[in-house]
């Protein structure tokens, strides 16, 4: 019997789908929905993330231990971890007409993905004699909003935090 490619959805993970109006914890947008230039309506997509403030401690025999700080953002839909420059500010917002992407990762899987990423990043940065101790000072669950805008030359998706836009592929 083969194992499924995706873990089975738990009730908390199955909360995705289109919603007329919902309250979400979001990473504070720098581009408001109303500011997006569009020839039609502007839709919204909420993408699930968990962000960790992490510290990798490397034991050193003769001198004091070395701490390396990381901000790890785990994309819970695409199942990958990336480094961030800063721990984001979040706010609770009521979002109208939004597609909420469900999480593909459980809490345990998300934590493990972040821990593995910090471990790998530390090994790339310094030579260690023993396994670094990874701790998480804090974490938040938040959605990142993307705006879908209609344009005469095709629809685009606008990152609400960075302000970058990309054409939507057919």
mmCIF file with all atom_site columns, C-alpha atoms in Angstrom, residues 8-164:
data_model
loop_
_atom_site.group_PDB
_atom_site.id
_atom_site.type_symbol
_atom_site.label_atom_id
_atom_site.label_alt_id
_atom_site.label_comp_id
_atom_site.label_asym_id
_atom_site.label_entity_id
_atom_site.label_seq_id
_atom_site.pdbx_PDB_ins_code
_atom_site.Cartn_x
_atom_site.Cartn_y
_atom_site.Cartn_z
_atom_site.occupancy
_atom_site.B_iso_or_equiv
_atom_site.pdbx_formal_charge
_atom_site.auth_seq_id
_atom_site.auth_comp_id
_atom_site.auth_asym_id
_atom_site.auth_atom_id
_atom_site.pdbx_PDB_model_num
ATOM 1   C CA . UNK A 1 8   ? -4.881  13.977 5.770   1.00 0.00 ? 8   UNK A CA 1
ATOM 2   C CA . UNK A 1 9   ? -6.613  17.241 6.625   1.00 0.00 ? 9   UNK A CA 1
ATOM 3   C CA . UNK A 1 10  ? -7.497  17.776 10.251  1.00 0.00 ? 10  UNK A CA 1
ATOM 4   C CA . UNK A 1 11  ? -10.496 19.914 11.173  1.00 0.00 ? 11  UNK A CA 1
ATOM 5   C CA . UNK A 1 12  ? -8.296  22.974 11.779  1.00 0.00 ? 12  UNK A CA 1
ATOM 6   C CA . UNK A 1 13  ? -6.586  22.458 8.404   1.00 0.00 ? 13  UNK A CA 1
ATOM 7   C CA . UNK A 1 14  ? -9.862  22.058 6.533   1.00 0.00 ? 14  UNK A CA 1
ATOM 8   C CA . UNK A 1 15  ? -10.911 25.649 7.169   1.00 0.00 ? 15  UNK A CA 1
ATOM 9   C CA . UNK A 1 16  ? -10.024 26.815 3.655   1.00 0.00 ? 16  UNK A CA 1
ATOM 10  C CA . UNK A 1 17  ? -12.404 27.917 0.953   1.00 0.00 ? 17  UNK A CA 1
ATOM 11  C CA . UNK A 1 18  ? -14.125 31.015 -0.370  1.00 0.00 ? 18  UNK A CA 1
ATOM 12  C CA . UNK A 1 19  ? -15.733 33.211 2.240   1.00 0.00 ? 19  UNK A CA 1
ATOM 13  C CA . UNK A 1 20  ? -17.985 36.243 1.867   1.00 0.00 ? 20  UNK A CA 1
ATOM 14  C CA . UNK A 1 21  ? -16.523 37.733 5.039   1.00 0.00 ? 21  UNK A CA 1
ATOM 15  C CA . UNK A 1 22  ? -14.143 36.350 7.654   1.00 0.00 ? 22  UNK A CA 1
ATOM 16  C CA . UNK A 1 23  ? -11.933 37.570 10.466  1.00 0.00 ? 23  UNK A CA 1
ATOM 17  C CA . UNK A 1 24  ? -8.269  36.602 10.077  1.00 0.00 ? 24  UNK A CA 1
ATOM 18  C CA . UNK A 1 25  ? -4.948  37.303 11.719  1.00 0.00 ? 25  UNK A CA 1
ATOM 19  C CA . UNK A 1 26  ? -2.941  38.810 8.848   1.00 0.00 ? 26  UNK A CA 1
ATOM 20  C CA . UNK A 1 27  ? 0.555   40.104 8.243   1.00 0.00 ? 27  UNK A CA 1
ATOM 21  C CA . UNK A 1 28  ? 0.011   43.855 8.107   1.00 0.00 ? 28  UNK A CA 1
ATOM 22  C CA . UNK A 1 29  ? -0.324  44.860 4.432   1.00 0.00 ? 29  UNK A CA 1
ATOM 23  C CA . UNK A 1 30  ? 1.618   47.794 2.995   1.00 0.00 ? 30  UNK A CA 1
ATOM 24  C CA . UNK A 1 31  ? -0.714  47.890 -0.020  1.00 0.00 ? 31  UNK A CA 1
ATOM 25  C CA . UNK A 1 32  ? -4.410  48.262 0.787   1.00 0.00 ? 32  UNK A CA 1
ATOM 26  C CA . UNK A 1 33  ? -6.992  46.481 -1.315  1.00 0.00 ? 33  UNK A CA 1
ATOM 27  C CA . UNK A 1 34  ? -8.510  49.855 -2.242  1.00 0.00 ? 34  UNK A CA 1
ATOM 28  C CA . UNK A 1 35  ? -5.140  51.090 -3.555  1.00 0.00 ? 35  UNK A CA 1
ATOM 29  C CA . UNK A 1 36  ? -4.823  48.360 -6.189  1.00 0.00 ? 36  UNK A CA 1
ATOM 30  C CA . UNK A 1 37  ? -5.361  49.689 -9.711  1.00 0.00 ? 37  UNK A CA 1
ATOM 31  C CA . UNK A 1 38  ? -7.929  47.540 -11.479 1.00 0.00 ? 38  UNK A CA 1
ATOM 32  C CA . UNK A 1 39  ? -10.307 47.706 -14.418 1.00 0.00 ? 39  UNK A CA 1
ATOM 33  C CA . UNK A 1 40  ? -12.713 45.427 -12.523 1.00 0.00 ? 40  UNK A CA 1
ATOM 34  C CA . UNK A 1 41  ? -13.163 44.115 -9.018  1.00 0.00 ? 41  UNK A CA 1
ATOM 35  C CA . UNK A 1 42  ? -10.260 43.223 -6.725  1.00 0.00 ? 42  UNK A CA 1
ATOM 36  C CA . UNK A 1 43  ? -10.437 39.813 -5.050  1.00 0.00 ? 43  UNK A CA 1
ATOM 37  C CA . UNK A 1 44  ? -8.409  38.522 -2.124  1.00 0.00 ? 44  UNK A CA 1
ATOM 38  C CA . UNK A 1 45  ? -6.511  35.330 -1.326  1.00 0.00 ? 45  UNK A CA 1
ATOM 39  C CA . UNK A 1 46  ? -5.330  34.562 2.230   1.00 0.00 ? 46  UNK A CA 1
ATOM 40  C CA . UNK A 1 47  ? -2.282  32.314 2.407   1.00 0.00 ? 47  UNK A CA 1
ATOM 41  C CA . UNK A 1 48  ? -1.432  30.496 5.708   1.00 0.00 ? 48  UNK A CA 1
ATOM 42  C CA . UNK A 1 49  ? 1.946   31.030 7.375   1.00 0.00 ? 49  UNK A CA 1
ATOM 43  C CA . UNK A 1 50  ? 3.551   30.400 10.744  1.00 0.00 ? 50  UNK A CA 1
ATOM 44  C CA . UNK A 1 51  ? 6.471   32.640 11.638  1.00 0.00 ? 51  UNK A CA 1
ATOM 45  C CA . UNK A 1 52  ? 9.073   31.674 14.246  1.00 0.00 ? 52  UNK A CA 1
ATOM 46  C CA . UNK A 1 53  ? 11.662  33.753 16.057  1.00 0.00 ? 53  UNK A CA 1
ATOM 47  C CA . UNK A 1 54  ? 14.433  31.138 16.361  1.00 0.00 ? 54  UNK A CA 1
ATOM 48  C CA . UNK A 1 55  ? 17.848  30.871 17.999  1.00 0.00 ? 55  UNK A CA 1
ATOM 49  C CA . UNK A 1 56  ? 20.498  28.285 17.178  1.00 0.00 ? 56  UNK A CA 1
ATOM 50  C CA . UNK A 1 57  ? 23.025  27.861 19.989  1.00 0.00 ? 57  UNK A CA 1
ATOM 51  C CA . UNK A 1 58  ? 26.397  26.383 19.115  1.00 0.00 ? 58  UNK A CA 1
ATOM 52  C CA . UNK A 1 59  ? 28.454  24.993 21.978  1.00 0.00 ? 59  UNK A CA 1
ATOM 53  C CA . UNK A 1 60  ? 32.111  25.947 21.872  1.00 0.00 ? 60  UNK A CA 1
ATOM 54  C CA . UNK A 1 61  ? 34.539  24.224 24.245  1.00 0.00 ? 61  UNK A CA 1
ATOM 55  C CA . UNK A 1 62  ? 36.918  27.041 25.126  1.00 0.00 ? 62  UNK A CA 1
ATOM 56  C CA . UNK A 1 63  ? 34.931  30.218 24.576  1.00 0.00 ? 63  UNK A CA 1
ATOM 57  C CA . UNK A 1 64  ? 31.305  31.142 25.242  1.00 0.00 ? 64  UNK A CA 1
ATOM 58  C CA . UNK A 1 65  ? 28.531  29.579 23.211  1.00 0.00 ? 65  UNK A CA 1
ATOM 59  C CA . UNK A 1 66  ? 27.462  31.325 20.025  1.00 0.00 ? 66  UNK A CA 1
ATOM 60  C CA . UNK A 1 67  ? 23.820  32.242 19.370  1.00 0.00 ? 67  UNK A CA 1
ATOM 61  C CA . UNK A 1 68  ? 22.592  32.825 15.830  1.00 0.00 ? 68  UNK A CA 1
ATOM 62  C CA . UNK A 1 69  ? 19.168  34.431 15.418  1.00 0.00 ? 69  UNK A CA 1
ATOM 63  C CA . UNK A 1 70  ? 16.781  33.555 12.587  1.00 0.00 ? 70  UNK A CA 1
ATOM 64  C CA . UNK A 1 71  ? 13.264  34.470 11.563  1.00 0.00 ? 71  UNK A CA 1
ATOM 65  C CA . UNK A 1 72  ? 11.703  31.438 9.893   1.00 0.00 ? 72  UNK A CA 1
ATOM 66  C CA . UNK A 1 73  ? 8.529   31.724 7.852   1.00 0.00 ? 73  UNK A CA 1
ATOM 67  C CA . UNK A 1 74  ? 6.851   28.399 7.122   1.00 0.00 ? 74  UNK A CA 1
ATOM 68  C CA . UNK A 1 75  ? 4.490   28.473 4.156   1.00 0.00 ? 75  UNK A CA 1
ATOM 69  C CA . UNK A 1 76  ? 1.852   26.018 5.369   1.00 0.00 ? 76  UNK A CA 1
ATOM 70  C CA . UNK A 1 77  ? 0.270   25.580 1.940   1.00 0.00 ? 77  UNK A CA 1
ATOM 71  C CA . UNK A 1 78  ? 3.358   24.980 -0.182  1.00 0.00 ? 78  UNK A CA 1
ATOM 72  C CA . UNK A 1 79  ? 5.116   23.219 2.721   1.00 0.00 ? 79  UNK A CA 1
ATOM 73  C CA . UNK A 1 80  ? 8.404   25.079 2.721   1.00 0.00 ? 80  UNK A CA 1
ATOM 74  C CA . UNK A 1 81  ? 10.440  27.244 5.078   1.00 0.00 ? 81  UNK A CA 1
ATOM 75  C CA . UNK A 1 82  ? 12.145  30.492 4.108   1.00 0.00 ? 82  UNK A CA 1
ATOM 76  C CA . UNK A 1 83  ? 14.221  33.053 5.979   1.00 0.00 ? 83  UNK A CA 1
ATOM 77  C CA . UNK A 1 84  ? 12.803  36.457 6.732   1.00 0.00 ? 84  UNK A CA 1
ATOM 78  C CA . UNK A 1 85  ? 14.562  39.683 7.662   1.00 0.00 ? 85  UNK A CA 1
ATOM 79  C CA . UNK A 1 86  ? 12.226  40.679 10.483  1.00 0.00 ? 86  UNK A CA 1
ATOM 80  C CA . UNK A 1 87  ? 9.442   39.241 12.579  1.00 0.00 ? 87  UNK A CA 1
ATOM 81  C CA . UNK A 1 88  ? 6.281   40.675 10.981  1.00 0.00 ? 88  UNK A CA 1
ATOM 82  C CA . UNK A 1 89  ? 3.640   42.793 12.611  1.00 0.00 ? 89  UNK A CA 1
ATOM 83  C CA . UNK A 1 90  ? 0.201   41.230 12.499  1.00 0.00 ? 90  UNK A CA 1
ATOM 84  C CA . UNK A 1 91  ? -3.332  42.434 13.020  1.00 0.00 ? 91  UNK A CA 1
ATOM 85  C CA . UNK A 1 92  ? -6.780  40.926 13.120  1.00 0.00 ? 92  UNK A CA 1
ATOM 86  C CA . UNK A 1 93  ? -8.844  42.054 10.137  1.00 0.00 ? 93  UNK A CA 1
ATOM 87  C CA . UNK A 1 94  ? -12.241 41.351 8.701   1.00 0.00 ? 94  UNK A CA 1
ATOM 88  C CA . UNK A 1 95  ? -11.676 40.492 5.038   1.00 0.00 ? 95  UNK A CA 1
ATOM 89  C CA . UNK A 1 96  ? -14.522 40.458 2.515   1.00 0.00 ? 96  UNK A CA 1
ATOM 90  C CA . UNK A 1 97  ? -14.785 38.116 -0.473  1.00 0.00 ? 97  UNK A CA 1
ATOM 91  C CA . UNK A 1 98  ? -11.665 36.095 0.291   1.00 0.00 ? 98  UNK A CA 1
ATOM 92  C CA . UNK A 1 99  ? -10.376 32.686 -0.712  1.00 0.00 ? 99  UNK A CA 1
ATOM 93  C CA . UNK A 1 100 ? -8.694  31.188 2.373   1.00 0.00 ? 100 UNK A CA 1
ATOM 94  C CA . UNK A 1 101 ? -6.076  28.635 1.345   1.00 0.00 ? 101 UNK A CA 1
ATOM 95  C CA . UNK A 1 102 ? -6.109  25.614 3.680   1.00 0.00 ? 102 UNK A CA 1
ATOM 96  C CA . UNK A 1 103 ? -2.964  24.545 5.515   1.00 0.00 ? 103 UNK A CA 1
ATOM 97  C CA . UNK A 1 104 ? -1.248  21.387 4.281   1.00 0.00 ? 104 UNK A CA 1
ATOM 98  C CA . UNK A 1 105 ? 0.877   21.136 7.450   1.00 0.00 ? 105 UNK A CA 1
ATOM 99  C CA . UNK A 1 106 ? -0.162  20.175 10.961  1.00 0.00 ? 106 UNK A CA 1
ATOM 100 C CA . UNK A 1 107 ? 1.300   22.128 13.889  1.00 0.00 ? 107 UNK A CA 1
ATOM 101 C CA . UNK A 1 108 ? 3.849   19.353 14.497  1.00 0.00 ? 108 UNK A CA 1
ATOM 102 C CA . UNK A 1 109 ? 4.918   19.244 10.850  1.00 0.00 ? 109 UNK A CA 1
ATOM 103 C CA . UNK A 1 110 ? 5.243   23.039 10.755  1.00 0.00 ? 110 UNK A CA 1
ATOM 104 C CA . UNK A 1 111 ? 7.441   23.041 13.863  1.00 0.00 ? 111 UNK A CA 1
ATOM 105 C CA . UNK A 1 112 ? 9.634   20.256 12.453  1.00 0.00 ? 112 UNK A CA 1
ATOM 106 C CA . UNK A 1 113 ? 10.028  22.074 9.115   1.00 0.00 ? 113 UNK A CA 1
ATOM 107 C CA . UNK A 1 114 ? 11.194  25.232 10.926  1.00 0.00 ? 114 UNK A CA 1
ATOM 108 C CA . UNK A 1 115 ? 13.593  23.289 13.134  1.00 0.00 ? 115 UNK A CA 1
ATOM 109 C CA . UNK A 1 116 ? 15.098  21.474 10.125  1.00 0.00 ? 116 UNK A CA 1
ATOM 110 C CA . UNK A 1 117 ? 15.546  24.764 8.259   1.00 0.00 ? 117 UNK A CA 1
ATOM 111 C CA . UNK A 1 118 ? 17.347  26.435 11.183  1.00 0.00 ? 118 UNK A CA 1
ATOM 112 C CA . UNK A 1 119 ? 19.605  23.396 11.539  1.00 0.00 ? 119 UNK A CA 1
ATOM 113 C CA . UNK A 1 120 ? 20.551  23.465 7.825   1.00 0.00 ? 120 UNK A CA 1
ATOM 114 C CA . UNK A 1 121 ? 21.083  27.228 7.752   1.00 0.00 ? 121 UNK A CA 1
ATOM 115 C CA . UNK A 1 122 ? 23.346  27.011 10.804  1.00 0.00 ? 122 UNK A CA 1
ATOM 116 C CA . UNK A 1 123 ? 25.470  24.262 9.252   1.00 0.00 ? 123 UNK A CA 1
ATOM 117 C CA . UNK A 1 124 ? 25.912  26.417 6.125   1.00 0.00 ? 124 UNK A CA 1
ATOM 118 C CA . UNK A 1 125 ? 27.026  29.379 8.208   1.00 0.00 ? 125 UNK A CA 1
ATOM 119 C CA . UNK A 1 126 ? 29.456  27.854 10.719  1.00 0.00 ? 126 UNK A CA 1
ATOM 120 C CA . UNK A 1 127 ? 31.447  24.690 11.265  1.00 0.00 ? 127 UNK A CA 1
ATOM 121 C CA . UNK A 1 128 ? 30.077  22.911 14.316  1.00 0.00 ? 128 UNK A CA 1
ATOM 122 C CA . UNK A 1 129 ? 31.456  20.089 16.425  1.00 0.00 ? 129 UNK A CA 1
ATOM 123 C CA . UNK A 1 130 ? 28.074  19.045 17.761  1.00 0.00 ? 130 UNK A CA 1
ATOM 124 C CA . UNK A 1 131 ? 24.443  19.510 16.866  1.00 0.00 ? 131 UNK A CA 1
ATOM 125 C CA . UNK A 1 132 ? 23.223  23.078 17.429  1.00 0.00 ? 132 UNK A CA 1
ATOM 126 C CA . UNK A 1 133 ? 20.480  23.544 20.010  1.00 0.00 ? 133 UNK A CA 1
ATOM 127 C CA . UNK A 1 134 ? 17.457  25.126 18.280  1.00 0.00 ? 134 UNK A CA 1
ATOM 128 C CA . UNK A 1 135 ? 14.929  27.059 20.368  1.00 0.00 ? 135 UNK A CA 1
ATOM 129 C CA . UNK A 1 136 ? 11.923  29.137 19.395  1.00 0.00 ? 136 UNK A CA 1
ATOM 130 C CA . UNK A 1 137 ? 11.370  32.334 21.377  1.00 0.00 ? 137 UNK A CA 1
ATOM 131 C CA . UNK A 1 138 ? 7.941   33.000 19.860  1.00 0.00 ? 138 UNK A CA 1
ATOM 132 C CA . UNK A 1 139 ? 5.724   32.101 16.946  1.00 0.00 ? 139 UNK A CA 1
ATOM 133 C CA . UNK A 1 140 ? 2.608   33.435 15.271  1.00 0.00 ? 140 UNK A CA 1
ATOM 134 C CA . UNK A 1 141 ? 0.061   32.056 12.854  1.00 0.00 ? 141 UNK A CA 1
ATOM 135 C CA . UNK A 1 142 ? -0.988  34.606 10.270  1.00 0.00 ? 142 UNK A CA 1
ATOM 136 C CA . UNK A 1 143 ? -2.252  34.828 6.737   1.00 0.00 ? 143 UNK A CA 1
ATOM 137 C CA . UNK A 1 144 ? -0.574  36.859 4.044   1.00 0.00 ? 144 UNK A CA 1
ATOM 138 C CA . UNK A 1 145 ? -3.020  38.605 1.749   1.00 0.00 ? 145 UNK A CA 1
ATOM 139 C CA . UNK A 1 146 ? -2.730  38.717 -2.013  1.00 0.00 ? 146 UNK A CA 1
ATOM 140 C CA . UNK A 1 147 ? -4.959  40.898 -4.172  1.00 0.00 ? 147 UNK A CA 1
ATOM 141 C CA . UNK A 1 148 ? -6.271  39.583 -7.495  1.00 0.00 ? 148 UNK A CA 1
ATOM 142 C CA . UNK A 1 149 ? -6.805  42.517 -9.863  1.00 0.00 ? 149 UNK A CA 1
ATOM 143 C CA . UNK A 1 150 ? -8.447  42.637 -13.263 1.00 0.00 ? 150 UNK A CA 1
ATOM 144 C CA . UNK A 1 151 ? -6.460  44.481 -15.895 1.00 0.00 ? 151 UNK A CA 1
ATOM 145 C CA . UNK A 1 152 ? -7.173  45.024 -19.603 1.00 0.00 ? 152 UNK A CA 1
ATOM 146 C CA . UNK A 1 153 ? -4.148  42.884 -20.519 1.00 0.00 ? 153 UNK A CA 1
ATOM 147 C CA . UNK A 1 154 ? -4.977  40.089 -18.028 1.00 0.00 ? 154 UNK A CA 1
ATOM 148 C CA . UNK A 1 155 ? -5.404  39.442 -14.325 1.00 0.00 ? 155 UNK A CA 1
ATOM 149 C CA . UNK A 1 156 ? -2.512  39.991 -11.915 1.00 0.00 ? 156 UNK A CA 1
ATOM 150 C CA . UNK A 1 157 ? -1.785  38.967 -8.334  1.00 0.00 ? 157 UNK A CA 1
ATOM 151 C CA . UNK A 1 158 ? -0.441  41.673 -6.021  1.00 0.00 ? 158 UNK A CA 1
ATOM 152 C CA . UNK A 1 159 ? 1.539   40.829 -2.871  1.00 0.00 ? 159 UNK A CA 1
ATOM 153 C CA . UNK A 1 160 ? -0.022  43.009 -0.156  1.00 0.00 ? 160 UNK A CA 1
ATOM 154 C CA . UNK A 1 161 ? 3.219   43.223 1.845   1.00 0.00 ? 161 UNK A CA 1
ATOM 155 C CA . UNK A 1 162 ? 5.842   43.792 -0.853  1.00 0.00 ? 162 UNK A CA 1
ATOM 156 C CA . UNK A 1 163 ? 3.624   45.469 -3.428  1.00 0.00 ? 163 UNK A CA 1
ATOM 157 C CA . UNK A 1 164 ? 5.018   43.320 -6.240  1.00 0.00 ? 164 UNK A CA 1
#
